Amino acid sequence: MEALLILFIALAIDLVTGEPHRFIHPVVWMGKLISIAERRAIRRSHPSQFIYGLIMTLFITGLFTAGAFFLLFYLRSVHTALYIIAGAWLLKSTFSLKELRKTALRFRDYLANKKTGEARNELRSLVSRDTSELAEPQLVSAAVESVAESSSDSFVAPLFYFLLLGIPGAIAYRAVNTLDSMIGYHGEYEYRGKFAARLDDVLNFIPARITALLLVLASLITGRGARPAWQTALKEHSRTESPNAGWPMAAVAGALGVQLEKKGHYKLGKAGNPLTTAAIDGSLRLAQVAALTWTIICLATGGIRFALTA
């Protein structure tokens, strides 16, 4: 019953208030610690950097996971209400729906009002690619891709690990995902980020595929039809470099009837409908329906567990 309350309150916090202040946001703390560890790393590309990255990943993930476990263990012994409130705060910090929607809508409004410069700046908070030279259809494509992928990384996956391993599991997932986003890149120091990137791939293997299925179902519920979303996800998910990101992105491309493209890397879907701001609205609608479906599944799973153990 406590787990159900924690999940319900965490979802309510996200819906009503969105992200907590940076000062009390565990993911912000993770980012600061990662930045400190990065500054202390040797500035040269060498296979020995893999060991540094491995230790860095295990230490930061272990520190936040253990911190969450012992904090909740202590608060539970003090008072159940404190345990539930702290648990909801920690769980909420691992996912974000409202902020993703707000950012995507700000980008859409900038683009709709021909404020291309502002749109490019806003998009940088959603994607890692260089947005300075992207034409409008490519900007829209990047935004739609981000909404699709974030449906998995920023919602489905954290709650999946909460159901599986409790709050420490969700915190551990968010730590690894944050490490991957900050150091798991190719380039001069790619050895340092390899372990975090591969671990993130492993952790997202199941959630990414669940997200694709949820988006296919959302496509059916919203009247777009499940077949194009499912067929595109099934046939084209492997075109992306990430073994997981292609699943939700291809599902959304098929559902919207658009072709999503990262130049020089991949194309997903067929160029049936134009890439306009309507595609952003469509992707957000699919993401919302998928999130609602996943919320119902999570609450139902928690309810079944409670009934079986009562």
Tab-separated table of C-alpha atoms in Angstrom:
chain	number	residue	atom	x	y	z
A	1	MET	CA	0.000	0.000	0.000
A	2	GLU	CA	2.894	2.355	0.762
A	3	ALA	CA	4.352	1.774	-2.709
A	4	LEU	CA	0.995	2.618	-4.296
A	5	LEU	CA	0.746	5.837	-2.282
A	6	ILE	CA	4.311	6.808	-3.195
A	7	LEU	CA	3.645	6.226	-6.890
A	8	PHE	CA	0.343	8.113	-6.804
A	9	ILE	CA	1.827	11.108	-4.961
A	10	ALA	CA	4.897	11.201	-7.242
A	11	LEU	CA	2.657	11.264	-10.310
A	12	ALA	CA	0.501	13.985	-8.740
A	13	ILE	CA	3.579	16.104	-7.976
A	14	ASP	CA	4.721	15.877	-11.591
A	15	LEU	CA	1.255	16.716	-12.896
A	16	VAL	CA	0.720	19.701	-10.588
A	17	THR	CA	4.135	21.244	-9.936
A	18	GLY	CA	6.534	19.658	-12.417
A	19	GLU	CA	10.233	19.711	-11.549
A	20	PRO	CA	11.368	20.513	-7.994
A	21	HIS	CA	13.768	23.390	-7.392
A	22	ARG	CA	17.305	22.654	-8.552
A	23	PHE	CA	18.584	22.965	-4.986
A	24	ILE	CA	16.573	19.915	-3.863
A	25	HIS	CA	16.644	17.940	-7.121
A	26	PRO	CA	18.667	14.687	-6.799
A	27	VAL	CA	19.335	14.556	-10.545
A	28	VAL	CA	20.910	18.019	-10.378
A	29	TRP	CA	23.141	16.703	-7.578
A	30	MET	CA	24.056	13.755	-9.781
A	31	GLY	CA	25.001	16.106	-12.594
A	32	LYS	CA	27.191	18.232	-10.328
A	33	LEU	CA	29.029	15.191	-8.979
A	34	ILE	CA	29.554	13.857	-12.508
A	35	SER	CA	30.949	17.246	-13.561
A	36	ILE	CA	33.386	17.218	-10.618
A	37	ALA	CA	34.544	13.695	-11.508
A	38	GLU	CA	34.915	14.769	-15.140
A	39	ARG	CA	37.148	17.705	-14.212
A	40	ARG	CA	39.450	15.396	-12.272
A	41	ALA	CA	39.852	12.974	-15.177
A	42	ILE	CA	43.010	12.833	-17.270
A	43	ARG	CA	42.490	14.892	-20.422
A	44	ARG	CA	43.627	12.389	-22.972
A	45	SER	CA	41.984	9.587	-24.883
A	46	HIS	CA	43.387	6.278	-23.747
A	47	PRO	CA	41.941	2.818	-22.972
A	48	SER	CA	42.819	3.386	-19.299
A	49	GLN	CA	40.031	5.967	-19.297
A	50	PHE	CA	37.597	3.053	-19.524
A	51	ILE	CA	38.621	1.991	-15.996
A	52	TYR	CA	38.158	5.542	-14.745
A	53	GLY	CA	34.693	5.678	-16.361
A	54	LEU	CA	33.750	2.301	-14.914
A	55	ILE	CA	34.762	3.326	-11.386
A	56	MET	CA	33.068	6.691	-11.827
A	57	THR	CA	29.814	5.058	-12.975
A	58	LEU	CA	29.748	2.445	-10.220
A	59	PHE	CA	30.665	4.960	-7.506
A	60	ILE	CA	28.096	7.621	-8.430
A	61	THR	CA	25.338	5.095	-9.077
A	62	GLY	CA	26.128	3.247	-5.856
A	63	LEU	CA	26.347	6.448	-3.824
A	64	PHE	CA	22.904	7.735	-4.825
A	65	THR	CA	21.269	4.310	-4.701
A	66	ALA	CA	22.648	3.555	-1.243
A	67	GLY	CA	21.808	7.080	-0.094
A	68	ALA	CA	18.178	6.637	-1.144
A	69	PHE	CA	17.993	3.187	0.478
A	70	PHE	CA	19.375	4.265	3.860
A	71	LEU	CA	17.414	7.529	3.924
A	72	LEU	CA	14.150	5.679	3.359
A	73	PHE	CA	15.131	2.928	5.806
A	74	TYR	CA	15.717	5.549	8.508
A	75	LEU	CA	12.576	7.579	7.778
A	76	ARG	CA	10.441	4.459	7.802
A	77	SER	CA	11.593	3.771	11.370
A	78	VAL	CA	10.760	7.353	12.362
A	79	HIS	CA	7.302	7.746	10.802
A	80	THR	CA	5.481	6.192	7.872
A	81	ALA	CA	4.291	9.577	6.603
A	82	LEU	CA	7.870	10.860	6.365
A	83	TYR	CA	8.858	7.699	4.514
A	84	ILE	CA	6.031	8.136	1.981
A	85	ILE	CA	6.700	11.854	1.405
A	86	ALA	CA	10.456	11.330	0.935
A	87	GLY	CA	9.808	8.300	-1.265
A	88	ALA	CA	7.428	10.272	-3.495
A	89	TRP	CA	9.973	13.103	-3.794
A	90	LEU	CA	12.767	10.698	-4.724
A	91	LEU	CA	10.609	8.800	-7.213
A	92	LYS	CA	9.343	12.016	-8.812
A	93	SER	CA	12.944	13.117	-9.369
A	94	THR	CA	13.541	10.100	-11.605
A	95	PHE	CA	10.883	10.973	-14.200
A	96	SER	CA	9.492	14.028	-15.905
A	97	LEU	CA	6.440	14.374	-18.105
A	98	LYS	CA	5.232	17.912	-17.456
A	99	GLU	CA	8.638	19.498	-18.106
A	100	LEU	CA	9.085	17.546	-21.352
A	101	ARG	CA	5.692	18.724	-22.557
A	102	LYS	CA	6.349	22.354	-21.555
A	103	THR	CA	9.690	22.402	-23.357
A	104	ALA	CA	8.273	20.807	-26.509
A	105	LEU	CA	5.352	23.262	-26.548
A	106	ARG	CA	7.663	26.257	-26.098
A	107	PHE	CA	9.717	25.015	-29.040
A	108	ARG	CA	6.555	24.516	-31.111
A	109	ASP	CA	5.297	28.032	-30.322
A	110	TYR	CA	8.632	29.601	-31.239
A	111	LEU	CA	8.610	27.731	-34.532
A	112	ALA	CA	4.961	28.581	-35.252
A	113	ASN	CA	5.735	32.278	-34.692
A	114	LYS	CA	8.795	32.102	-36.985
A	115	LYS	CA	11.200	32.685	-34.091
A	116	THR	CA	13.694	30.198	-35.488
A	117	GLY	CA	16.607	31.351	-33.359
A	118	GLU	CA	14.658	30.928	-30.131
A	119	ALA	CA	13.372	27.573	-31.379
A	120	ARG	CA	16.929	26.341	-31.998
A	121	ASN	CA	17.988	27.438	-28.510
A	122	GLU	CA	14.987	25.708	-26.913
A	123	LEU	CA	15.669	22.526	-28.839
A	124	ARG	CA	19.142	22.274	-27.316
A	125	SER	CA	17.520	21.272	-24.028
A	126	LEU	CA	15.858	18.334	-25.796
A	127	VAL	CA	18.562	16.990	-28.118
A	128	SER	CA	22.338	16.687	-28.136
A	129	ARG	CA	22.855	17.432	-31.853
A	130	ASP	CA	23.969	20.778	-33.258
A	131	THR	CA	20.788	22.711	-34.090
A	132	SER	CA	22.390	25.834	-35.566
A	133	GLU	CA	22.175	24.752	-39.205
A	134	LEU	CA	18.979	22.706	-39.151
A	135	ALA	CA	16.105	23.651	-41.450
A	136	GLU	CA	12.567	23.750	-40.043
A	137	PRO	CA	11.616	20.153	-41.004
A	138	GLN	CA	14.821	18.889	-39.384
A	139	LEU	CA	14.104	20.905	-36.244
A	140	VAL	CA	10.621	19.379	-36.057
A	141	SER	CA	12.066	15.922	-36.646
A	142	ALA	CA	14.542	16.364	-33.774
A	143	ALA	CA	11.763	17.503	-31.436
A	144	VAL	CA	9.486	14.581	-32.336
A	145	GLU	CA	12.365	12.132	-31.907
A	146	SER	CA	13.118	13.586	-28.484
A	147	VAL	CA	9.500	13.305	-27.328
A	148	ALA	CA	9.429	9.669	-28.451
A	149	GLU	CA	12.745	8.688	-26.869
A	150	SER	CA	12.064	10.637	-23.677
A	151	SER	CA	8.805	8.741	-23.247
A	152	SER	CA	11.016	5.759	-22.501
A	153	ASP	CA	14.000	7.364	-20.739
A	154	SER	CA	12.050	9.879	-18.697
A	155	PHE	CA	8.923	7.943	-17.766
A	156	VAL	CA	8.518	4.297	-18.699
A	157	ALA	CA	11.999	3.159	-17.636
A	158	PRO	CA	12.100	4.816	-14.172
A	159	LEU	CA	8.697	3.406	-13.253
A	160	PHE	CA	9.676	0.002	-14.658
A	161	TYR	CA	12.618	-0.146	-12.260
A	162	PHE	CA	10.469	1.203	-9.436
A	163	LEU	CA	8.068	-1.708	-9.931
A	164	LEU	CA	10.961	-4.131	-10.166
A	165	LEU	CA	13.356	-2.861	-7.477
A	166	GLY	CA	11.591	-0.102	-5.598
A	167	ILE	CA	12.791	3.482	-5.236
A	168	PRO	CA	16.510	2.549	-5.093
A	169	GLY	CA	16.045	0.801	-8.448
A	170	ALA	CA	14.528	3.937	-10.004
A	171	ILE	CA	17.324	6.080	-8.557
A	172	ALA	CA	19.983	3.695	-9.876
A	173	TYR	CA	18.432	3.824	-13.346
A	174	ARG	CA	18.328	7.625	-13.314
A	175	ALA	CA	21.978	7.818	-12.206
A	176	VAL	CA	23.131	5.562	-15.057
A	177	ASN	CA	20.975	7.416	-17.581
A	178	THR	CA	22.354	10.762	-16.400
A	179	LEU	CA	25.910	9.455	-16.644
A	180	ASP	CA	25.218	8.244	-20.176
A	181	SER	CA	23.795	11.615	-21.214
A	182	MET	CA	26.822	13.470	-19.806
A	183	ILE	CA	29.788	11.211	-20.586
A	184	GLY	CA	28.486	8.403	-22.778
A	185	TYR	CA	29.328	10.090	-26.044
A	186	HIS	CA	31.728	9.476	-28.904
A	187	GLY	CA	34.645	11.780	-29.342
A	188	GLU	CA	37.950	12.634	-27.773
A	189	TYR	CA	37.192	10.953	-24.459
A	190	GLU	CA	34.869	8.197	-25.593
A	191	TYR	CA	36.647	5.495	-23.571
A	192	ARG	CA	35.529	7.175	-20.362
A	193	GLY	CA	31.874	6.981	-21.290
A	194	LYS	CA	31.782	3.471	-22.755
A	195	PHE	CA	30.768	1.632	-19.579
A	196	ALA	CA	27.981	4.089	-18.715
A	197	ALA	CA	26.710	3.979	-22.306
A	198	ARG	CA	26.677	0.175	-22.456
A	199	LEU	CA	25.056	-0.131	-19.028
A	200	ASP	CA	22.392	2.346	-20.088
A	201	ASP	CA	21.775	0.246	-23.219
A	202	VAL	CA	21.240	-2.838	-21.056
A	203	LEU	CA	18.916	-1.063	-18.626
A	204	ASN	CA	16.798	0.427	-21.412
A	205	PHE	CA	16.483	-2.790	-23.422
A	206	ILE	CA	13.088	-3.807	-22.001
A	207	PRO	CA	11.628	-0.321	-21.272
A	208	ALA	CA	12.311	0.881	-24.833
A	209	ARG	CA	10.348	-2.009	-26.273
A	210	ILE	CA	7.545	-1.550	-23.764
A	211	THR	CA	7.408	2.120	-24.785
A	212	ALA	CA	7.149	1.186	-28.466
A	213	LEU	CA	4.223	-1.112	-27.671
A	214	LEU	CA	2.566	1.621	-25.603
A	215	LEU	CA	2.972	4.081	-28.493
A	216	VAL	CA	1.487	1.557	-30.916
A	217	LEU	CA	-1.481	1.196	-28.558
A	218	ALA	CA	-1.700	4.989	-28.255
A	219	SER	CA	-1.787	5.193	-32.049
A	220	LEU	CA	-4.763	2.842	-32.050
A	221	ILE	CA	-6.546	4.711	-29.252
A	222	THR	CA	-6.102	8.086	-30.961
A	223	GLY	CA	-7.525	6.770	-34.214
A	224	ARG	CA	-4.316	6.629	-36.235
A	225	GLY	CA	-4.272	2.857	-36.453
A	226	ALA	CA	-1.794	0.487	-34.879
A	227	ARG	CA	-0.484	-1.198	-38.031
A	228	PRO	CA	1.753	1.561	-39.469
A	229	ALA	CA	3.235	2.285	-36.037
A	230	TRP	CA	3.927	-1.381	-35.337
A	231	GLN	CA	5.283	-2.188	-38.793
A	232	THR	CA	7.636	0.805	-38.792
A	233	ALA	CA	8.893	0.010	-35.286
A	234	LEU	CA	9.443	-3.631	-36.185
A	235	LYS	CA	11.217	-3.003	-39.488
A	236	GLU	CA	13.185	0.175	-38.864
A	237	HIS	CA	14.126	0.264	-35.160
A	238	SER	CA	17.649	-1.012	-35.917
A	239	ARG	CA	18.540	1.950	-38.133
A	240	THR	CA	19.577	4.108	-35.193
A	241	GLU	CA	22.969	3.757	-33.540
A	242	SER	CA	21.317	3.235	-30.172
A	243	PRO	CA	19.902	-0.298	-29.828
A	244	ASN	CA	16.917	1.124	-27.945
A	245	ALA	CA	16.049	4.636	-29.165
A	246	GLY	CA	14.933	3.355	-32.568
A	247	TRP	CA	11.953	1.480	-31.116
A	248	PRO	CA	9.855	4.401	-29.792
A	249	MET	CA	11.069	6.806	-32.498
A	250	ALA	CA	10.143	4.434	-35.323
A	251	ALA	CA	6.770	3.739	-33.710
A	252	VAL	CA	5.980	7.468	-33.601
A	253	ALA	CA	7.199	7.969	-37.188
A	254	GLY	CA	4.849	5.230	-38.372
A	255	ALA	CA	1.942	6.497	-36.287
A	256	LEU	CA	2.291	10.073	-37.580
A	257	GLY	CA	3.067	9.050	-41.150
A	258	VAL	CA	6.228	11.152	-41.270
A	259	GLN	CA	9.889	10.525	-41.967
A	260	LEU	CA	12.181	11.357	-39.061
A	261	GLU	CA	15.771	12.029	-40.033
A	262	LYS	CA	19.094	12.742	-38.417
A	263	LYS	CA	21.263	13.685	-41.362
A	264	GLY	CA	24.122	11.316	-41.969
A	265	HIS	CA	22.798	8.839	-39.422
A	266	TYR	CA	19.296	7.487	-40.074
A	267	LYS	CA	15.860	7.898	-41.574
A	268	LEU	CA	12.768	6.426	-39.935
A	269	GLY	CA	9.338	6.124	-41.546
A	270	LYS	CA	7.996	7.274	-44.893
A	271	ALA	CA	7.635	10.884	-45.982
A	272	GLY	CA	3.846	10.872	-46.168
A	273	ASN	CA	2.872	13.879	-44.044
A	274	PRO	CA	4.954	17.069	-43.828
A	275	LEU	CA	7.096	17.765	-40.782
A	276	THR	CA	5.279	20.779	-39.354
A	277	THR	CA	4.331	21.857	-35.851
A	278	ALA	CA	1.306	19.541	-36.162
A	279	ALA	CA	3.743	16.611	-35.930
A	280	ILE	CA	4.941	17.911	-32.552
A	281	ASP	CA	1.361	18.091	-31.297
A	282	GLY	CA	0.763	14.593	-32.601
A	283	SER	CA	3.850	13.184	-30.889
A	284	LEU	CA	2.879	14.807	-27.582
A	285	ARG	CA	-0.612	13.364	-27.840
A	286	LEU	CA	0.777	9.885	-28.455
A	287	ALA	CA	3.236	10.291	-25.570
A	288	GLN	CA	0.458	11.410	-23.214
A	289	VAL	CA	-1.804	8.490	-24.066
A	290	ALA	CA	1.132	6.075	-23.742
A	291	ALA	CA	2.049	7.606	-20.365
A	292	LEU	CA	-1.531	7.349	-19.130
A	293	THR	CA	-1.679	3.702	-20.213
A	294	TRP	CA	1.617	2.953	-18.459
A	295	THR	CA	0.396	4.742	-15.319
A	296	ILE	CA	-2.716	2.560	-15.237
A	297	ILE	CA	-0.584	-0.559	-15.724
A	298	CYS	CA	1.795	0.470	-12.916
A	299	LEU	CA	-1.022	1.291	-10.492
A	300	ALA	CA	-2.818	-1.941	-11.371
A	301	THR	CA	0.381	-3.931	-10.863
A	302	GLY	CA	0.896	-2.289	-7.488
A	303	GLY	CA	-2.707	-2.999	-6.536
A	304	ILE	CA	-2.384	-6.655	-7.490
A	305	ARG	CA	0.805	-6.983	-5.435
A	306	PHE	CA	-0.925	-5.400	-2.445
A	307	ALA	CA	-3.925	-7.731	-2.791
A	308	LEU	CA	-1.673	-10.790	-2.994
A	309	THR	CA	0.375	-9.836	0.072
A	310	ALA	CA	-2.496	-8.525	2.207
